[in-house]
XYZ file of C-alpha atoms in Angstrom:
353
model
C -0.068 -0.072 -0.018
C 2.783 2.293 0.906
C 4.475 1.672 -2.447
C 1.350 2.330 -4.194
C 0.746 5.675 -2.511
C 4.486 6.566 -3.212
C 4.176 5.802 -6.806
C 0.771 7.845 -7.124
C 2.686 10.664 -5.417
C 5.491 10.456 -7.885
C 3.123 10.404 -10.886
C 1.379 13.374 -9.389
C 4.510 15.253 -8.988
C 5.572 14.484 -12.596
C 2.176 15.725 -13.733
C 2.706 18.925 -11.872
C 6.316 19.289 -13.300
C 4.921 18.804 -16.940
C 2.100 21.481 -16.325
C 4.831 23.955 -15.096
C 6.924 23.139 -18.084
C 3.842 23.964 -20.254
C 3.343 27.275 -18.563
C 7.125 28.109 -19.035
C 6.696 27.187 -22.747
C 3.818 29.355 -23.181
C 5.750 32.378 -21.677
C 8.411 31.687 -24.392
C 5.900 31.539 -27.032
C 6.698 27.860 -27.715
C 3.181 26.804 -28.413
C 3.780 23.213 -29.691
C 6.181 22.494 -26.751
C 3.521 23.978 -24.298
C 0.690 21.724 -25.949
C 2.847 18.607 -25.535
C 3.792 19.483 -22.037
C 0.096 20.020 -21.022
C -0.986 16.854 -22.808
C 1.528 14.864 -20.811
C 0.443 16.348 -17.532
C -3.260 15.493 -18.439
C -2.172 11.928 -19.362
C -0.248 11.595 -16.149
C -3.056 13.091 -13.960
C -6.353 13.720 -15.605
C -7.608 16.499 -13.247
C -9.728 19.303 -14.342
C -6.853 21.945 -14.564
C -4.702 19.627 -16.403
C -7.522 18.543 -18.894
C -8.621 22.058 -19.497
C -5.113 23.389 -20.510
C -4.509 20.180 -22.753
C -7.751 20.726 -24.531
C -6.981 24.595 -24.919
C -3.358 24.061 -26.026
C -4.015 21.018 -28.347
C -6.544 23.268 -30.218
C -4.071 26.335 -30.320
C -1.373 23.932 -31.564
C -3.863 22.858 -34.393
C -4.287 19.363 -33.059
C -8.057 19.282 -33.239
C -8.474 15.631 -32.857
C -6.463 15.639 -29.681
C -8.520 18.557 -28.459
C -11.786 16.833 -29.264
C -10.562 13.697 -27.506
C -10.495 15.772 -24.251
C -14.050 16.901 -24.421
C -15.837 14.261 -22.495
C -12.959 13.825 -19.784
C -12.819 17.581 -19.414
C -16.635 18.046 -18.933
C -16.840 14.929 -16.664
C -14.061 16.304 -14.485
C -15.583 19.689 -14.270
C -18.929 18.277 -13.033
C -17.371 15.692 -10.661
C -14.937 18.179 -9.104
C -17.083 21.345 -8.993
C -20.602 20.280 -9.776
C -23.158 20.815 -12.513
C -23.622 24.358 -13.347
C -20.659 25.488 -11.696
C -18.292 28.155 -12.876
C -15.538 25.622 -13.995
C -18.369 23.599 -15.618
C -19.198 26.823 -17.731
C -15.528 27.345 -18.640
C -15.146 23.705 -19.701
C -18.515 23.954 -21.896
C -17.212 27.053 -23.555
C -13.720 25.591 -24.321
C -15.168 22.420 -25.884
C -17.601 24.595 -27.822
C -14.681 26.684 -29.275
C -13.030 23.332 -30.298
C -16.144 22.166 -31.930
C -16.593 25.375 -33.757
C -13.030 25.414 -35.070
C -13.490 21.594 -36.083
C -16.561 22.892 -38.354
C -19.127 21.582 -35.969
C -21.353 24.448 -35.421
C -24.473 22.673 -34.265
C -22.636 20.975 -31.538
C -20.871 24.273 -30.610
C -24.158 26.067 -30.567
C -25.589 23.496 -28.021
C -22.391 23.755 -25.657
C -22.517 27.528 -25.880
C -26.231 27.741 -24.885
C -25.460 25.674 -21.748
C -22.333 27.700 -20.938
C -24.477 30.761 -21.204
C -27.082 29.307 -18.962
C -24.380 28.558 -16.466
C -23.238 32.082 -16.521
C -26.825 33.150 -15.986
C -27.435 30.771 -13.146
C -26.896 31.104 -9.389
C -23.242 30.140 -9.602
C -22.350 31.971 -12.675
C -20.520 35.249 -13.284
C -21.587 37.889 -15.942
C -18.009 38.651 -16.766
C -15.823 39.093 -20.004
C -15.902 35.305 -20.410
C -19.713 35.551 -20.437
C -19.571 38.312 -22.994
C -17.193 36.164 -25.203
C -19.725 33.287 -25.118
C -22.572 35.613 -25.951
C -20.526 36.918 -28.915
C -19.493 33.372 -30.070
C -23.174 32.228 -30.057
C -24.285 35.328 -31.950
C -21.652 34.539 -34.572
C -22.837 31.113 -35.019
C -26.450 32.188 -35.442
C -25.578 34.738 -37.831
C -23.511 32.399 -39.912
C -26.328 29.917 -40.005
C -28.775 32.506 -41.334
C -30.427 33.448 -38.080
C -29.538 37.101 -37.710
C -32.700 38.193 -35.794
C -31.759 35.572 -33.175
C -28.093 36.583 -33.052
C -28.775 40.278 -32.616
C -29.802 40.138 -28.782
C -26.698 38.099 -27.978
C -24.434 40.639 -29.745
C -26.096 43.514 -27.919
C -25.872 41.850 -24.587
C -22.105 41.164 -25.272
C -21.531 44.797 -25.838
C -23.344 45.675 -22.569
C -21.471 43.089 -20.468
C -18.182 44.079 -21.703
C -18.895 47.810 -21.311
C -19.899 47.142 -17.716
C -17.052 44.775 -16.837
C -14.170 46.353 -18.957
C -15.350 49.885 -19.436
C -16.718 51.695 -22.540
C -13.362 52.228 -23.980
C -11.866 48.945 -24.387
C -10.640 46.946 -27.403
C -13.348 44.173 -26.637
C -16.238 46.749 -26.799
C -14.960 47.941 -30.109
C -14.878 44.313 -31.391
C -18.431 43.676 -29.991
C -19.681 46.920 -31.657
C -18.085 46.020 -34.952
C -19.723 42.533 -34.923
C -23.094 44.295 -34.118
C -22.712 46.773 -36.878
C -21.896 44.158 -39.462
C -25.056 42.287 -38.603
C -27.198 45.489 -38.903
C -25.662 46.350 -42.215
C -26.135 42.848 -43.516
C -29.815 42.995 -42.699
C -30.473 46.373 -44.386
C -30.316 48.630 -41.189
C -27.708 51.019 -42.275
C -28.853 54.013 -40.145
C -28.455 51.986 -37.077
C -25.140 50.325 -38.199
C -23.474 53.609 -39.092
C -22.997 55.077 -35.586
C -21.760 51.648 -34.333
C -18.939 51.542 -37.069
C -17.867 55.053 -36.113
C -18.030 54.322 -32.339
C -16.022 51.041 -32.860
C -13.338 52.987 -34.887
C -13.269 55.854 -32.338
C -12.737 53.325 -29.367
C -10.109 51.344 -31.134
C -8.117 54.566 -32.114
C -8.256 55.739 -28.515
C -7.088 52.414 -26.999
C -4.573 51.338 -29.536
C -3.442 54.572 -31.009
C -2.836 55.992 -34.448
C -0.130 53.506 -35.459
C -1.845 50.012 -34.839
C -3.139 47.703 -37.568
C -6.442 47.103 -35.636
C -7.107 50.864 -35.847
C -6.772 50.717 -39.598
C -8.862 47.677 -39.708
C -11.651 49.574 -38.048
C -11.311 52.537 -40.334
C -11.387 50.064 -43.346
C -14.469 48.452 -42.225
C -16.174 51.757 -41.581
C -15.235 52.869 -45.093
C -16.356 49.737 -46.556
C -19.835 50.158 -44.970
C -20.004 53.766 -46.137
C -19.115 52.693 -49.739
C -21.747 50.098 -49.698
C -24.228 52.734 -48.463
C -23.156 54.980 -51.474
C -21.399 57.522 -49.318
C -18.288 57.397 -51.475
C -16.480 60.768 -50.157
C -16.609 59.714 -46.508
C -15.617 56.237 -47.525
C -12.614 57.526 -49.237
C -11.807 59.671 -46.127
C -11.792 56.550 -44.022
C -9.599 54.601 -46.328
C -7.130 57.473 -46.539
C -7.063 57.700 -42.821
C -6.474 54.061 -42.648
C -3.473 54.339 -45.045
C -1.976 57.038 -42.615
C -2.259 54.549 -39.715
C -0.793 51.821 -41.626
C 2.270 53.823 -42.458
C 2.816 54.196 -38.760
C 2.167 50.618 -38.146
C 4.293 49.065 -40.772
C 7.667 50.636 -41.585
C 9.038 50.634 -45.262
C 10.111 47.126 -46.211
C 7.634 45.358 -43.925
C 5.845 42.677 -46.109
C 2.389 43.524 -44.669
C 2.792 47.025 -45.811
C 2.563 46.277 -49.561
C -0.362 43.887 -48.943
C -2.378 46.321 -47.020
C -1.662 49.322 -49.245
C -2.651 47.277 -52.417
C -6.044 46.499 -50.735
C -6.483 50.212 -49.798
C -5.642 51.250 -53.438
C -8.262 48.920 -54.876
C -10.765 50.366 -52.364
C -9.893 53.892 -53.406
C -10.376 52.950 -57.113
C -13.789 51.539 -56.039
C -14.997 54.879 -54.780
C -13.461 56.815 -57.826
C -10.572 58.267 -56.089
C -8.148 57.477 -58.961
C -5.225 59.760 -57.981
C -4.836 58.535 -54.578
C -5.307 54.963 -55.759
C -2.472 55.446 -58.351
C -0.262 56.986 -55.786
C -0.732 54.245 -53.520
C -0.288 51.330 -56.228
C 2.942 53.116 -57.199
C 3.997 53.035 -53.585
C 3.178 49.285 -53.470
C 5.392 48.814 -56.634
C 8.234 50.557 -54.920
C 7.897 48.163 -52.123
C 7.753 45.017 -54.249
C 10.653 46.096 -56.439
C 12.912 45.578 -53.462
C 11.195 42.273 -52.264
C 10.293 40.008 -53.955
C 11.547 42.024 -56.932
C 10.266 43.355 -60.260
C 10.260 39.974 -61.895
C 7.759 38.487 -59.300
C 4.212 37.656 -60.123
C 3.099 40.037 -57.291
C 4.708 42.944 -59.063
C 3.045 41.935 -62.248
C -0.359 41.864 -60.683
C 0.033 45.317 -59.079
C 0.987 46.713 -62.396
C -2.071 45.330 -64.064
C -4.282 46.891 -61.170
C -2.376 50.100 -61.664
C -3.339 49.846 -65.453
C -7.024 49.459 -64.423
C -6.929 52.727 -62.312
C -5.264 54.559 -65.166
C -7.744 53.279 -67.700
C -10.668 54.224 -65.224
C -9.189 57.645 -65.039
C -9.329 58.052 -68.888
C -5.365 57.859 -69.228
C -5.491 55.154 -71.816
C -1.845 55.470 -73.154
C -0.602 55.315 -69.577
C -2.684 52.285 -68.866
C -1.381 50.385 -71.843
C 2.296 51.114 -70.643
C 1.298 49.450 -67.197
C -0.615 46.541 -68.993
C 2.250 45.708 -71.258
C 4.709 45.807 -68.446
C 2.442 43.518 -66.452
C 2.105 41.248 -69.353
C 5.800 40.851 -69.632
C 6.388 40.316 -66.050
C 3.636 37.837 -65.574
C 4.704 35.949 -68.734
C 8.213 35.530 -67.159
C 6.796 34.500 -63.792
C 3.909 32.360 -64.813
C 4.412 31.385 -68.339
C 2.562 32.777 -71.423
C -0.396 30.450 -71.282
C -1.460 31.361 -67.659
C -4.856 32.712 -66.891
C -3.465 35.817 -65.338
C -1.593 36.711 -68.592
C -4.804 36.117 -70.597
C -6.560 38.453 -68.350
C -3.897 41.235 -68.817
C -4.214 40.702 -72.675
C -7.929 41.140 -72.413
C -7.141 44.428 -70.637
C -4.840 45.519 -73.267
C -7.342 44.755 -75.984
C -10.186 46.468 -74.082
C -7.882 49.606 -73.895
C -7.456 49.452 -77.702
C -3.838 48.107 -77.519
């Protein structure tokens, strides 16, 4: 008996060490190493905290099957250790729901989230930021499955809860407002969506500053909404404001800079701001000329897009110059029979070249 007790104590000690190793790995940003350590801890000692972290970190590491395998043991441990409807039970339900959602099992995730929300609303629950996340996630599932009217109250409550818990000016509130605004815009309620987009952008800018990618993303979202609503001038101003933010967020030479600016240039073209779109595309070309180089397919694609801006602005000769250079670059990069080369040749023909 003493030997068994000693052996069990040694296994428990090894599990705790593995769990601690997982926490250390997370601090270093070593996600895969952390997942392996937490899985080892859960294997040695399948307690609630070990199973919860093993499930979460397996999912974060992309091992969905391993995470799914922990669902039943985790939920069982939560109920056995803390009781049905307890706070830890709600945490476990939400964690398993997230894994089910990532695995593409929306129906299963919805049922688990509804139960987790019921726990938060129950006598042992807490209406905290985790509760707001559950509300938001359920709203997202309902919206994605065509039940926008049912999703709306969950989105609205998520905004209210985060505002109460975290304060009106928090990144989480901005995210919840953005989700609600998108739902309203998608259901034809532009007048209600507009102030929410603006409020989300203002909060993000106040919290994260004028040189953060998320600030730019909020401005782009607001601009895209305005563009859809036919308000092209305010939309263009939002896109240009996003460009200013991105210049501070991504220094010259950063690979994301060219990607983001190319997207903004296309949006500016869409609202008829051809001069600004041209300038931005030329800035992208300068970035791509350095890396990956003027012979790259990316460089050729942007040349073709520049040609489209110039053609839309009525500058046909300049457009043909850009198109022909795009044709040469893409032919060298992809071959003369590629679909992209055929598209450029179609543009040349349409421009009278």
